[in-house]
Amino acid sequence: MAVDGDTFRALMRQFPAGVTIVTFDDDGTLGGLTVSSFCSLSLEPPLVLVCIDRGVVSHDAIARAGKFGVSVCSTEQGGLAWDFANPEQDKQALLAATPHSLTDGGVSLLDGCVATMACRVVAAHEAGDHTIYVGQVEAGTVDESREPLAYCRAGLGSFSPA
C-alpha cells in the first residue's frame, strides 16, 4: 500500500505523544511553537531532539539562535498548546503574555509545566521537509505534582498508566 501525506498523518495520529512548546530568542524576537516530535537522545551528554518543519518561521529562528527551550506541557496547558500550534497566532505576543522565566543563557521556559529544559543546539540534520535539531540540555526543572499532556488522534488528553 502506497503512503501519501494524508495516510502518513493518519498513521502517526495513532501514536500517543507528549506535548511540548519549544521557545526561542532570535536576537530579541521571542517566539515558540507546539512540538510533539521530541524525544531524548543520549544520557551522556544529555541530548534531546526536536523536529521542526523547514517551512515555519521558527525553523530558521532556532538555527540562528543556536539555543531553544523545551517546556513539557501539563494537562492544564491544553489551550496554550493549541495557541502555540496555531499559525495565525502572533507567537511573540503569545509568549510575552504567557508566564515564563528566563535562564541565565536567555532561554524562555514556561511556568506550570511538568518539565522544562534549556538546550544548546549541537547538531542539525535535514530529513525530508523537517530539520532534526539536537540540543544539549544545559538546565532543567521537574514538577511531578502536575500531570503530562498527551496528543493522540488529533486531540489532547491526559496520560493514565496501565
Coordinates of C-alpha atoms in Angstrom, one line a residue:
M1 CA 0.0 0.0 0.0
A2 CA 1.4 3.4 -1.0
V3 CA 1.6 6.0 1.7
D4 CA 0.8 9.6 0.8
G5 CA 0.9 12.6 3.1
D6 CA -2.7 12.2 4.3
T7 CA -2.2 8.5 5.0
F8 CA 1.0 9.1 6.9
R9 CA -0.7 11.8 9.0
A10 CA -3.5 9.3 9.8
L11 CA -0.9 6.6 10.7
M12 CA 1.1 9.0 13.0
R13 CA -2.1 10.2 14.8
Q14 CA -2.4 6.8 16.3
F15 CA 0.8 7.1 18.2
P16 CA 0.3 9.0 21.5
A17 CA 3.0 11.6 22.1
G18 CA 3.9 14.1 24.8
V19 CA 3.2 17.8 24.0
T20 CA 6.0 20.4 24.2
I21 CA 6.3 24.1 23.5
V22 CA 9.6 24.9 22.0
T23 CA 10.7 28.5 22.6
F24 CA 13.5 30.6 21.1
D25 CA 15.0 34.1 21.2
D26 CA 16.1 35.2 17.7
D27 CA 18.2 38.3 18.5
G28 CA 15.4 39.8 20.7
T29 CA 12.5 38.4 18.8
L30 CA 10.9 35.8 21.1
G31 CA 8.6 33.0 19.9
G32 CA 7.6 29.4 20.2
L33 CA 5.7 26.6 18.7
T34 CA 3.9 23.4 19.8
V35 CA 6.0 20.3 19.0
S36 CA 5.2 16.6 19.6
S37 CA 8.2 15.4 17.6
F38 CA 10.5 15.5 20.6
C39 CA 12.5 12.8 22.4
S40 CA 15.5 12.0 24.5
L41 CA 18.6 11.0 22.6
S42 CA 21.5 10.5 25.0
L43 CA 22.2 10.4 28.7
E44 CA 25.9 11.3 28.4
P45 CA 26.0 14.0 27.4
P46 CA 22.3 14.8 28.0
L47 CA 20.8 15.3 24.5
V48 CA 17.3 15.7 23.2
L49 CA 16.0 16.2 19.7
V50 CA 13.2 18.3 18.2
C51 CA 11.9 18.1 14.6
I52 CA 10.9 21.4 13.1
D53 CA 9.2 21.9 9.7
R54 CA 11.5 23.9 7.5
G55 CA 8.5 25.9 6.3
V56 CA 7.8 27.6 9.6
V57 CA 9.4 30.9 10.8
S58 CA 10.6 29.2 14.0
H59 CA 12.8 26.8 12.0
D60 CA 15.3 29.5 10.9
A61 CA 15.0 31.4 14.2
I62 CA 16.2 28.3 16.2
A63 CA 19.1 27.8 13.7
R64 CA 20.2 31.5 14.1
A65 CA 19.7 31.5 17.9
G66 CA 21.7 28.3 18.5
K67 CA 19.6 27.5 21.5
F68 CA 16.0 26.7 22.4
G69 CA 13.7 25.9 25.4
V70 CA 11.5 22.8 25.8
S71 CA 8.5 23.1 28.1
V72 CA 6.7 19.8 28.6
C73 CA 3.1 20.7 28.9
S74 CA 0.8 19.8 31.8
T75 CA -2.9 18.9 31.4
E76 CA -3.8 22.5 32.4
Q77 CA -2.0 23.8 29.3
G78 CA -4.1 22.3 26.5
G79 CA -5.4 25.7 25.4
L80 CA -1.8 27.1 25.4
A81 CA -0.6 24.2 23.3
W82 CA -3.4 24.8 20.7
D83 CA -2.5 28.5 20.7
F84 CA 1.2 27.9 20.0
A85 CA 0.2 25.4 17.3
N86 CA -2.0 28.0 15.5
P87 CA -0.1 29.6 12.6
E88 CA -2.4 32.6 12.8
Q89 CA -1.2 33.4 16.4
D90 CA 1.4 36.2 17.0
K91 CA 3.8 33.9 18.8
Q92 CA 5.9 36.8 20.2
A93 CA 2.8 38.4 21.8
L94 CA 1.6 35.0 23.0
L95 CA 4.9 34.2 24.7
A96 CA 5.0 37.7 26.2
A97 CA 1.5 37.1 27.7
T98 CA 2.4 33.6 29.0
P99 CA 4.0 33.3 32.4
H100 CA 7.6 32.2 31.9
S101 CA 11.1 32.6 33.2
L102 CA 14.4 33.2 31.5
T103 CA 17.5 31.1 32.2
D104 CA 20.9 32.8 32.6
G105 CA 21.5 31.9 29.0
G106 CA 18.4 33.7 27.9
V107 CA 16.1 30.7 27.1
S108 CA 12.4 31.1 27.9
L109 CA 10.9 28.3 29.9
L110 CA 7.1 28.3 30.5
D111 CA 5.7 28.2 34.0
G112 CA 3.2 25.4 35.0
C113 CA 4.9 22.6 33.0
V114 CA 5.8 19.1 34.1
A115 CA 9.4 19.7 33.0
T116 CA 11.5 22.3 31.3
M117 CA 14.8 22.2 29.5
A118 CA 17.2 24.8 28.3
C119 CA 19.1 23.5 25.3
R120 CA 22.1 24.5 23.1
V121 CA 22.0 23.3 19.5
V122 CA 24.8 20.9 18.9
A123 CA 23.7 19.5 15.6
A124 CA 21.1 19.9 12.9
H125 CA 20.2 17.3 10.3
E126 CA 17.8 17.8 7.3
A127 CA 15.3 15.0 6.9
G128 CA 12.5 15.3 4.4
D129 CA 10.7 18.6 5.0
H130 CA 12.0 18.9 8.6
T131 CA 15.2 19.6 10.4
I132 CA 16.2 17.5 13.4
Y133 CA 17.8 19.8 15.9
V134 CA 19.9 18.1 18.5
G135 CA 20.1 20.0 21.7
Q136 CA 22.4 19.5 24.7
V137 CA 20.3 20.0 27.9
E138 CA 22.1 22.7 30.0
A139 CA 19.4 23.3 32.6
G140 CA 16.1 21.7 33.6
T141 CA 13.3 21.5 36.1
V142 CA 10.7 18.9 37.0
D143 CA 7.3 19.3 38.7
E144 CA 5.9 15.8 39.4
S145 CA 2.8 17.4 41.1
R146 CA 1.4 18.1 37.6
E147 CA 0.1 15.6 35.0
P148 CA 1.6 15.5 31.5
L149 CA -0.4 16.5 28.5
A150 CA -0.7 13.9 25.6
Y151 CA -1.6 14.2 21.9
C152 CA -3.3 11.3 20.1
R153 CA -5.8 11.1 17.2
A154 CA -5.7 14.9 16.7
G155 CA -6.8 15.5 20.3
L156 CA -5.2 16.4 23.6
G157 CA -5.7 14.5 26.8
S158 CA -4.1 13.1 29.9
F159 CA -1.9 10.1 30.4
S160 CA -3.0 7.2 32.6
P161 CA -0.5 4.5 33.5
A162 CA -1.7 0.9 32.7

